GROMACS .gro file of C-alpha atoms in nm:
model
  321
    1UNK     CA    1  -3.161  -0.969  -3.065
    2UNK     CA    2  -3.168  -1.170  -2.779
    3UNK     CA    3  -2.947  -1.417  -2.667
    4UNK     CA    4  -3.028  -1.797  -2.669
    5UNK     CA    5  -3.078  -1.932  -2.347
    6UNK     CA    6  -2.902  -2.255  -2.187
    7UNK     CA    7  -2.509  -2.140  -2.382
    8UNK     CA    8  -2.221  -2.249  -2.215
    9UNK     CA    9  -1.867  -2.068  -2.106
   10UNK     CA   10  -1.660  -2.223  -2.356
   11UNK     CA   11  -1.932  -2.227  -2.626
   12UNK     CA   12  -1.897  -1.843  -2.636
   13UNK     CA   13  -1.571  -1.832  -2.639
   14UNK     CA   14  -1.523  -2.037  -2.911
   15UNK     CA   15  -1.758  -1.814  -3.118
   16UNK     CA   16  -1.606  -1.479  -2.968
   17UNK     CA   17  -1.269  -1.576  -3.038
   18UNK     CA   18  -1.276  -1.770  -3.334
   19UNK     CA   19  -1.053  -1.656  -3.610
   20UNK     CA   20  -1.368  -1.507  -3.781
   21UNK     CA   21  -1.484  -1.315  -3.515
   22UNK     CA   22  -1.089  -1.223  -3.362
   23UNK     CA   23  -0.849  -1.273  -3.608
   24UNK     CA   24  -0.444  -1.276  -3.485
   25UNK     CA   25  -0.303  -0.962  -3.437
   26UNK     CA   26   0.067  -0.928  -3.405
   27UNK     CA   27   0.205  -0.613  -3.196
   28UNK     CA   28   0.312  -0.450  -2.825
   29UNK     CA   29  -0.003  -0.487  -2.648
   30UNK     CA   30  -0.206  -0.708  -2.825
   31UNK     CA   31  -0.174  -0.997  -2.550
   32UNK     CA   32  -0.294  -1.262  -2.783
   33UNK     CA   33  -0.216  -1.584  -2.672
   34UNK     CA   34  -0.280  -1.945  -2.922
   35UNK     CA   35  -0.288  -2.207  -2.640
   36UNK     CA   36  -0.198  -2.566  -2.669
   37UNK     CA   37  -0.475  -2.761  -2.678
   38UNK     CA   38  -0.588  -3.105  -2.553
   39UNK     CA   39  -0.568  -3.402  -2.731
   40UNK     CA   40  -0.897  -3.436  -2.925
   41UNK     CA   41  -1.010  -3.122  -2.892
   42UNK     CA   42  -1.287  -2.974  -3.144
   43UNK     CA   43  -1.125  -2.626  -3.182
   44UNK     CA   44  -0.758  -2.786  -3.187
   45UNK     CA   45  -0.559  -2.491  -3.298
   46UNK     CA   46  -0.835  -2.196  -3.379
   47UNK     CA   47  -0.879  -1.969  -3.085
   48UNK     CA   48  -0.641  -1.657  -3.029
   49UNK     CA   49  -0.716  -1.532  -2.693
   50UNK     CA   50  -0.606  -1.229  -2.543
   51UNK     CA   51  -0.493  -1.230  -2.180
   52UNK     CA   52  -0.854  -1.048  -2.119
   53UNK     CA   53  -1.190  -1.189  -2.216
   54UNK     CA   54  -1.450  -0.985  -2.243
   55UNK     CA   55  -1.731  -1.195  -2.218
   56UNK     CA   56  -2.071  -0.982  -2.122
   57UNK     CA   57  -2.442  -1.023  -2.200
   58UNK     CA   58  -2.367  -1.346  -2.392
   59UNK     CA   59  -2.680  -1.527  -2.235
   60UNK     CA   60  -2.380  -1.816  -2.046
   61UNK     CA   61  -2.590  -2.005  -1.802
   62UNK     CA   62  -2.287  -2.264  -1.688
   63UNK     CA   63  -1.949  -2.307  -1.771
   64UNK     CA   64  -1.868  -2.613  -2.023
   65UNK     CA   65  -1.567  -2.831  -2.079
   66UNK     CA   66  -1.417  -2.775  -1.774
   67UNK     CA   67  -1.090  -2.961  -1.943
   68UNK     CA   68  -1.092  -2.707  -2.242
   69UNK     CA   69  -1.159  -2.440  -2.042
   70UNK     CA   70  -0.834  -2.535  -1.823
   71UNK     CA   71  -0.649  -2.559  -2.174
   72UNK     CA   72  -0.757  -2.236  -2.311
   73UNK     CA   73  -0.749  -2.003  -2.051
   74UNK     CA   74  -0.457  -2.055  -1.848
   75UNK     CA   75  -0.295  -1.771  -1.937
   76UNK     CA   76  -0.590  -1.499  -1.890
   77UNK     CA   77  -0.566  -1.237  -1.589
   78UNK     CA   78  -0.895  -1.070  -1.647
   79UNK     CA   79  -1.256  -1.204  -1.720
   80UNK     CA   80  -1.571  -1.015  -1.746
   81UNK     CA   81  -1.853  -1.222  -1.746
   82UNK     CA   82  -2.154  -0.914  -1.642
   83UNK     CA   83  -2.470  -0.908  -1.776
   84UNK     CA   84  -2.476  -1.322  -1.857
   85UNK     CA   85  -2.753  -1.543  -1.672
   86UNK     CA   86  -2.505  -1.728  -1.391
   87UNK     CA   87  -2.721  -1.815  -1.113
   88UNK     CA   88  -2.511  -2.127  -0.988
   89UNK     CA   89  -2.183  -2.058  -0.784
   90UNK     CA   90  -2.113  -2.384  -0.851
   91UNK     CA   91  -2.065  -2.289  -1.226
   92UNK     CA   92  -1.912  -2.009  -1.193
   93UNK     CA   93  -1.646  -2.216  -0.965
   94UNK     CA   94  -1.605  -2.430  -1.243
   95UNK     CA   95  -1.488  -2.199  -1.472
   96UNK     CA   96  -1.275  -1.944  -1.234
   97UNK     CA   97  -1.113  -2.296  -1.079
   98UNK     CA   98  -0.994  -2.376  -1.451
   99UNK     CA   99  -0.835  -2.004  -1.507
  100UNK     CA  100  -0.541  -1.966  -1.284
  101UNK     CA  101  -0.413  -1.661  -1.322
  102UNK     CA  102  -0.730  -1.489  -1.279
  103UNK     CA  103  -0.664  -1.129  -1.100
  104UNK     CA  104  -0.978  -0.972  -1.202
  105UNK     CA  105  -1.310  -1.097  -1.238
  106UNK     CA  106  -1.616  -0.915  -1.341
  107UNK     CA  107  -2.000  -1.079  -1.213
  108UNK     CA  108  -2.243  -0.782  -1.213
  109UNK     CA  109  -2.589  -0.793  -1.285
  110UNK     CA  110  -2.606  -1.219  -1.309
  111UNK     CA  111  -2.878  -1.368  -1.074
  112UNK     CA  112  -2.629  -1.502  -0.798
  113UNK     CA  113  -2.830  -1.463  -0.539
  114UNK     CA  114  -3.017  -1.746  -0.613
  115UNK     CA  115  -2.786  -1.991  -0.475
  116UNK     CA  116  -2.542  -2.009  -0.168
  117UNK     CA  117  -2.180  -1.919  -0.228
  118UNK     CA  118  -1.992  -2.212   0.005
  119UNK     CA  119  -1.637  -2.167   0.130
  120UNK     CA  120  -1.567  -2.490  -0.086
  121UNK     CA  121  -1.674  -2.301  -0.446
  122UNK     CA  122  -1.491  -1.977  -0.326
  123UNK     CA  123  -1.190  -2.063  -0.243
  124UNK     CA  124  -1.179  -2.135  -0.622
  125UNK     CA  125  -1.110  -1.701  -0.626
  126UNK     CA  126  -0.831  -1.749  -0.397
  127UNK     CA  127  -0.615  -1.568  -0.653
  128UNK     CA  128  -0.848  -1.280  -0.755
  129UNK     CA  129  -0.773  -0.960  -0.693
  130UNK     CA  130  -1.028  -0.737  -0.778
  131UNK     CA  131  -1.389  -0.845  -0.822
  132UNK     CA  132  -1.706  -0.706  -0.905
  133UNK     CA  133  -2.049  -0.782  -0.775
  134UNK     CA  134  -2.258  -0.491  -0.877
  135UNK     CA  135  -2.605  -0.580  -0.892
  136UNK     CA  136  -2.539  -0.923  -0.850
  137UNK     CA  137  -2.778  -0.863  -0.500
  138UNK     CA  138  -2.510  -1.082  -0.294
  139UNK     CA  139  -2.590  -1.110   0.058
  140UNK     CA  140  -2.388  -1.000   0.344
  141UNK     CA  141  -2.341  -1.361   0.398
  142UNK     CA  142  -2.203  -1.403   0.055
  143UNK     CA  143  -1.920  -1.117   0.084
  144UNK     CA  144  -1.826  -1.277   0.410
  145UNK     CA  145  -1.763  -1.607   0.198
  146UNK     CA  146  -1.566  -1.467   0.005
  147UNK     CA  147  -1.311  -1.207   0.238
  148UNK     CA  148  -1.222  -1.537   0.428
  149UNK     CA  149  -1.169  -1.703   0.079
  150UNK     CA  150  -0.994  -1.465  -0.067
  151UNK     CA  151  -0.676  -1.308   0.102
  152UNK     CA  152  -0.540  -1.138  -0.137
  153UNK     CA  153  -0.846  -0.958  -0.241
  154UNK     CA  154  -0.737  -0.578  -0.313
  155UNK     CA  155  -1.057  -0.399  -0.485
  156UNK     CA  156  -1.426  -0.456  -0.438
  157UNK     CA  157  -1.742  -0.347  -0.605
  158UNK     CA  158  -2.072  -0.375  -0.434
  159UNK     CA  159  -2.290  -0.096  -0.602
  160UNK     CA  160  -2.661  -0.148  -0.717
  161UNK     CA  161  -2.687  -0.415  -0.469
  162UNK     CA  162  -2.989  -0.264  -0.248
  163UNK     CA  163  -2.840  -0.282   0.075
  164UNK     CA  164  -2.995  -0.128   0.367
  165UNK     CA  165  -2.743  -0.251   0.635
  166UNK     CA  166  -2.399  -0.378   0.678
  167UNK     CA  167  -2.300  -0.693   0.800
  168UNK     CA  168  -1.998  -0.730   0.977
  169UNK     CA  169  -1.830  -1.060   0.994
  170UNK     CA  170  -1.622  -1.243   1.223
  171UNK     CA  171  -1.240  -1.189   1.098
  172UNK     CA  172  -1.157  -0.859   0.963
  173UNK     CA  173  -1.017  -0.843   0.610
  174UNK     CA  174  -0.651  -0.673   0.620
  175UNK     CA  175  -0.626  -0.648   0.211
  176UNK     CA  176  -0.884  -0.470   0.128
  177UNK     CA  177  -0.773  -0.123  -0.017
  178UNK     CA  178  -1.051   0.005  -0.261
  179UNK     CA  179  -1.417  -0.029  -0.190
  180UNK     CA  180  -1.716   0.107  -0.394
  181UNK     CA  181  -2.042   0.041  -0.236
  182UNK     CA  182  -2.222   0.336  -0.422
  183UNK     CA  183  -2.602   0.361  -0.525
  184UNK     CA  184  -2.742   0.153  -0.237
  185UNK     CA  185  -2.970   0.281   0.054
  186UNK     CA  186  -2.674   0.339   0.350
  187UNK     CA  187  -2.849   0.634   0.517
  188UNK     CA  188  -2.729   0.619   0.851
  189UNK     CA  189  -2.356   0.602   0.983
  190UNK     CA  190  -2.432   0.341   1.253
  191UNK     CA  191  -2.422   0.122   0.905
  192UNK     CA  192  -2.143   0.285   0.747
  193UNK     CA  193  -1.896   0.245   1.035
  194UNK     CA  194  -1.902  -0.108   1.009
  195UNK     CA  195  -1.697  -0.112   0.724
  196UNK     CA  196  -1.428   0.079   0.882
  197UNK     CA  197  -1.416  -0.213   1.111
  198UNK     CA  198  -1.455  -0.475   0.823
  199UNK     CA  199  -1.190  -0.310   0.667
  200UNK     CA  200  -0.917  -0.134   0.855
  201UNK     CA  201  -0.653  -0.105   0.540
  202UNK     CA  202  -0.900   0.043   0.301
  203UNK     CA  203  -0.788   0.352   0.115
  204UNK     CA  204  -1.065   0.458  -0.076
  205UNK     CA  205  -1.426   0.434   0.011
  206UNK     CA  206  -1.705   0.546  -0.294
  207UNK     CA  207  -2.053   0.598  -0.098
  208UNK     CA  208  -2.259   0.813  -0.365
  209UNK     CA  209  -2.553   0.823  -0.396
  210UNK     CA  210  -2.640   0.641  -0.088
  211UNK     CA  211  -2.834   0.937   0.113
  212UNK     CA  212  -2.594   0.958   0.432
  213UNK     CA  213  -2.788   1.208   0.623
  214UNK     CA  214  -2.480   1.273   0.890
  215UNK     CA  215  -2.131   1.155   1.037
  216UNK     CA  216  -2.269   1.070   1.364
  217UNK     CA  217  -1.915   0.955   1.545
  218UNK     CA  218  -1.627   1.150   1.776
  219UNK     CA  219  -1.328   1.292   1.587
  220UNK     CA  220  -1.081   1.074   1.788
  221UNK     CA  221  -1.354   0.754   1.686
  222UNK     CA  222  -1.296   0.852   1.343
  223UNK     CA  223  -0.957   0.828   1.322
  224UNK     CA  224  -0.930   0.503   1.474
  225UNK     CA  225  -1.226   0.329   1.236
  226UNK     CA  226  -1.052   0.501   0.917
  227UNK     CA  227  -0.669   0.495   0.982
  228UNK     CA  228  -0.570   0.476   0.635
  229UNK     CA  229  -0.846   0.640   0.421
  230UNK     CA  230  -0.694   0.852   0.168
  231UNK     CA  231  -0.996   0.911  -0.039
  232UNK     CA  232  -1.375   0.955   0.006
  233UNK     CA  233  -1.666   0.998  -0.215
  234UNK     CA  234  -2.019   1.158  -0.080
  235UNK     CA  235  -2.163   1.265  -0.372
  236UNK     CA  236  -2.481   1.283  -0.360
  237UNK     CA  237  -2.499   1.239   0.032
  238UNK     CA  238  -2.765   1.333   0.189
  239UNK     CA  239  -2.521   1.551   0.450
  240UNK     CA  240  -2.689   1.860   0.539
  241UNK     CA  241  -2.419   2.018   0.797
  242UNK     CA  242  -2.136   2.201   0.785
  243UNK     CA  243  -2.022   1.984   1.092
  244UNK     CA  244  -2.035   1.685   0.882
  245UNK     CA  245  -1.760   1.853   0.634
  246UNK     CA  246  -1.569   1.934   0.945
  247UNK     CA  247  -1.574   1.573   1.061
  248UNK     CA  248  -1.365   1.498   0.771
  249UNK     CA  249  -1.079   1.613   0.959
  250UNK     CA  250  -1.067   1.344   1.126
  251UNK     CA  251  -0.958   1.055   0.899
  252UNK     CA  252  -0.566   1.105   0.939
  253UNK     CA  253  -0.475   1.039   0.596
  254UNK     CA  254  -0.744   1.162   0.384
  255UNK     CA  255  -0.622   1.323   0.083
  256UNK     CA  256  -0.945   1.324  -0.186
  257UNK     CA  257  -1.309   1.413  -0.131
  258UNK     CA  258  -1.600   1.416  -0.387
  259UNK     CA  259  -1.901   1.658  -0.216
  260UNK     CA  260  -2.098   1.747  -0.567
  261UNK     CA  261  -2.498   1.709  -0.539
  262UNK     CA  262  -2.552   1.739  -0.158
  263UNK     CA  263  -2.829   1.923   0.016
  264UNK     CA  264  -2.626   2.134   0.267
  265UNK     CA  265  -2.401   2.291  -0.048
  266UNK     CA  266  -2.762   2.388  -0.255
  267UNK     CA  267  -2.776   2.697  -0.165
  268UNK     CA  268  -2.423   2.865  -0.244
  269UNK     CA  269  -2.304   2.932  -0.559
  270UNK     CA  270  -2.029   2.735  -0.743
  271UNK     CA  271  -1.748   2.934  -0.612
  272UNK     CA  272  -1.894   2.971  -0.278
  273UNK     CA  273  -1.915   2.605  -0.279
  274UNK     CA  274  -1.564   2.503  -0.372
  275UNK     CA  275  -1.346   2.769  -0.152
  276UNK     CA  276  -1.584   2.759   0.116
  277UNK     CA  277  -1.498   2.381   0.119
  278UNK     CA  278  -1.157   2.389   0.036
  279UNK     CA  279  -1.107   2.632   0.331
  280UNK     CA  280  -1.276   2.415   0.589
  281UNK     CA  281  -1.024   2.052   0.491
  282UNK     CA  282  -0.657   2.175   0.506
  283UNK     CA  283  -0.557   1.869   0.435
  284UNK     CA  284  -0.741   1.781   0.134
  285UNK     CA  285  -0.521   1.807  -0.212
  286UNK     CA  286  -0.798   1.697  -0.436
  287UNK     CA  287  -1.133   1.829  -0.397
  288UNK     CA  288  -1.420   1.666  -0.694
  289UNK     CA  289  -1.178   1.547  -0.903
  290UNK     CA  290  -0.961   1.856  -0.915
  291UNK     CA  291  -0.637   1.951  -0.766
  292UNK     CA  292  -0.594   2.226  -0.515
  293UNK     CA  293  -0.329   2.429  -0.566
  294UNK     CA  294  -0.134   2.651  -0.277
  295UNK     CA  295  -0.269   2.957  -0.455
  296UNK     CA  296  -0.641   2.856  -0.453
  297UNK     CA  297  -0.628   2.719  -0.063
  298UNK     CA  298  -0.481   3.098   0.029
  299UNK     CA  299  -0.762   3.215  -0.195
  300UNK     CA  300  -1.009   3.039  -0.028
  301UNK     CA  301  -0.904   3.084   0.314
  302UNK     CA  302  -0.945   3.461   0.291
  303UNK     CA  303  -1.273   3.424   0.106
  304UNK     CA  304  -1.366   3.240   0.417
  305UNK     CA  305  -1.330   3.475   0.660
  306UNK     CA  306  -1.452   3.747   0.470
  307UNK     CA  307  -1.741   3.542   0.404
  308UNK     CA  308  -1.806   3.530   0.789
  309UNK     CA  309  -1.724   3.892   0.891
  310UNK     CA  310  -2.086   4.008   0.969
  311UNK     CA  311  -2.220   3.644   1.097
  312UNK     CA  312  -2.279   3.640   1.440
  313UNK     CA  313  -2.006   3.543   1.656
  314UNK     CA  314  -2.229   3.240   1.744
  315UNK     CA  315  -2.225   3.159   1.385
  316UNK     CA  316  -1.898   3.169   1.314
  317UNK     CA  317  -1.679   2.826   1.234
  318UNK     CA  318  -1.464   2.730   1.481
  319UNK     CA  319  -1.156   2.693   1.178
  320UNK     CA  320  -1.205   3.130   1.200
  321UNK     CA  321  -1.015   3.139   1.537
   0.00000   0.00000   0.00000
């Protein structure tokens, strides 16, 4: 059944969290919370809210009370609020302004995009942590509002967002360790190298299913744009060389790789696939999720050049000699 239209932030969680709906639990790990609550107050002593609020396709077009919400909520660290019908940033500033512990927010798929995020209403995340904009279609300009808003800001999820480009803005953004930026339309590197300069800490970049047809940059380039990238996902690339997988090599610290579903590894069976790649990143302890051991890289080495003994010598990977 679908949700009414027009329902506030604090309406819903008063009916979430309502002793009816979440009774008190007492225990480790429960994180319920019964707030103090203002003078006058409708609920007065009712609600038992945990330290996260879950708080998703509940149809909230604005945020309410913002006095209650102040009352109620400022203990709570994480707040998922996907799937809902936010299109103001203004509202949404209301209600993240009032919670100020906030670490983690969650806005995917609310219609954002049809207002302008200003410095003002963002700097009301100054404290968050980790947020998520997946199909929330933000703008470049958006994002850039919020990295200058947000220094702390550690994690950041921009999937499903139909991006094409990358904008790069003025100031760098030193925090950022963890971006995900999977299922959009990045096909070429030019775009993808950006973020190595928007983001010169980050750790672990996600890029599936984004079609990369190549690594188009010089192995000492590399390094510099990725100093610190300790994980990379291509699945579902659209990387059709064996010198892209080589390229790898490059990024100094890079410890993970995800390479399932691209066109270059189609024609090689499973095994072929994982020691022929294995054998060509040396450094690489964790290839698609899985470890690899000492035993397998030795394994996989000698697979390799067995596996090249009759290609011609023009052929032949440069890792042979």
């Amino acid at each position: 059944m679908d949700q009414p239209s027009g329902r506030s932030f604090m309406q819903v969680l008063c009916e979430k969290y309502s002793p009816e709906n979440f009774p008190y639990r007492r225990g480790p790990g429960m994180g319920v919370h019964v707030p103090a609550t203002p003078q006058g107050s409708p609920m007065k002593d009712r609600l038992n809210l945990p330290s996260v609020l879950v708080l998703n396709s509940c149809g909230i077009t604005c945020a309410g009370d913002e006095k209650e919400i102040a009352a109620f909520c400022a203990h709570v660290s994480e707040l998922d609020l996907s799937d809902n019908k936010l299109e103001d940033w203004h509202e949404v500033s209301k209600i993240v302004s009032n919670v100020p512990q906030l670490e983690f927010l969650n806005l995917s798929s609310n219609p954002l995009n049809l207002s302008v995020l200003e410095r003002t209403c963002a700097g009301s995340f100054s404290g968050v942590r980790k947020l998520v904009l997946n199909n929330s279609k933000a703008s470049w300009e958006t994002v850039h509002t919020i990295l200058q808003e947000l220094p702390d800001l550690e994690e950041l999820f921009l999937c499903l967002n139909d991006y094409k480009t990358v904008s790069c803005p003025s100031i760098c953004c030193h925090s950022l360790k963890l971006l995900h930026i999977t299922d959009n339309n990045l096909q070429d590197w030019t775009e993808i190298r950006k973020l190595g300069v928007m983001f010169p800490a980050l750790d672990t970049l996600v890029l599936a299913n984004n079609h990369l047809n190549a690594i188009e940059e010089p192995d000492d380039s590399l390094a510099r744009l990725f100093p610190n990238l300790r994980s990379i996902s291509l699945h579902k690339s659209g990387l059709q060389s064996w010198e892209d997988i080589d390229k790898l090599n490059s990024f100094p610290k890079l410890e993970e790789v995800r390479l399932l579903g691209i066109p270059l590894l189609q024609p090689y069976t499973t095994e072929e696939r994982r020691k022929l790649v294995v054998a060509r990143l040396p450094s690489v302890s964790k290839l698609n999720g899985s470890v690899v051991t000492d035993g397998e890289r030795e394994d996989s080495e000698r697979f390799f050049i067995r596996y090249y003994v009759d290609v011609p010598q023009e052929e032949v990977p440069f890792r042979i000699y």
